[in-house]
């Protein structure tokens, strides 16, 4: 099972971006989300950024993930 997560773009080089989910950085392909830039939040699934998120929405989702992680 794969989980799509909101990630913040911290660097872009061509069609590849370094994205960050709190505590983790990894590479994602941004060719499916033209116009994204450093500082944007994107939904990453299977190594591809598939949608741009509003910052407020991304932060709310990340907050919910953190609450769920701490509940157990």
Short mmCIF file of C-alpha atoms in Angstrom, two decimals:
data_model
loop_
_atom_site.label_atom_id
_atom_site.label_comp_id
_atom_site.label_asym_id
_atom_site.label_seq_id
_atom_site.Cartn_x
_atom_site.Cartn_y
_atom_site.Cartn_z
CA UNK A 1 0.00 0.00 0.00
CA UNK A 2 1.25 3.48 -0.87
CA UNK A 3 0.40 6.63 0.99
CA UNK A 4 0.35 9.98 -0.77
CA UNK A 5 1.67 12.73 1.48
CA UNK A 6 2.00 16.51 1.26
CA UNK A 7 5.62 17.54 0.96
CA UNK A 8 7.33 20.93 0.76
CA UNK A 9 9.60 21.60 -2.20
CA UNK A 10 13.01 22.71 -0.95
CA UNK A 11 14.98 22.55 -4.22
CA UNK A 12 14.25 22.07 -7.91
CA UNK A 13 16.57 20.95 -10.69
CA UNK A 14 14.82 20.38 -13.99
CA UNK A 15 11.97 17.90 -13.54
CA UNK A 16 13.33 16.67 -10.18
CA UNK A 17 12.75 18.29 -6.82
CA UNK A 18 13.99 17.65 -3.33
CA UNK A 19 10.92 17.60 -1.12
CA UNK A 20 10.55 17.46 2.64
CA UNK A 21 8.05 15.76 4.86
CA UNK A 22 8.91 16.67 8.46
CA UNK A 23 12.14 14.88 9.24
CA UNK A 24 12.65 13.33 5.79
CA UNK A 25 13.90 14.60 2.46
CA UNK A 26 13.60 12.71 -0.79
CA UNK A 27 13.49 13.24 -4.53
CA UNK A 28 10.26 13.58 -6.50
CA UNK A 29 9.45 14.12 -10.15
CA UNK A 30 7.57 17.42 -10.65
CA UNK A 31 6.91 17.09 -14.38
CA UNK A 32 3.19 16.46 -13.70
CA UNK A 33 2.83 19.73 -11.76
CA UNK A 34 4.11 22.52 -14.00
CA UNK A 35 4.64 25.87 -12.35
CA UNK A 36 5.46 24.63 -8.86
CA UNK A 37 8.36 26.28 -7.09
CA UNK A 38 10.51 26.18 -4.01
CA UNK A 39 8.32 26.61 -0.93
CA UNK A 40 5.21 25.09 -2.54
CA UNK A 41 3.53 22.05 -1.04
CA UNK A 42 2.73 19.17 -3.37
CA UNK A 43 0.99 15.82 -2.99
CA UNK A 44 3.61 13.14 -3.64
CA UNK A 45 2.62 9.63 -4.62
CA UNK A 46 5.00 6.90 -5.84
CA UNK A 47 7.77 9.45 -6.40
CA UNK A 48 5.68 11.92 -8.41
CA UNK A 49 4.24 15.26 -7.36
CA UNK A 50 0.67 14.92 -8.61
CA UNK A 51 -1.03 18.01 -7.20
CA UNK A 52 -0.17 21.36 -5.66
CA UNK A 53 -1.58 22.02 -2.17
CA UNK A 54 -2.48 25.31 -0.57
CA UNK A 55 -0.05 25.80 2.31
CA UNK A 56 -2.86 25.92 4.88
CA UNK A 57 -4.30 22.60 3.65
CA UNK A 58 -0.92 20.87 3.62
CA UNK A 59 -0.09 22.02 7.16
CA UNK A 60 -3.48 20.83 8.43
CA UNK A 61 -2.97 17.38 6.90
CA UNK A 62 0.55 17.12 8.30
CA UNK A 63 -0.82 18.11 11.72
CA UNK A 64 -3.40 15.32 11.52
CA UNK A 65 -0.71 12.79 10.55
CA UNK A 66 1.35 13.85 13.56
CA UNK A 67 -1.65 13.59 15.91
CA UNK A 68 -2.42 10.08 14.60
CA UNK A 69 1.22 9.04 15.01
CA UNK A 70 1.28 10.26 18.62
CA UNK A 71 -2.06 8.66 19.52
CA UNK A 72 -0.67 5.14 19.44
#
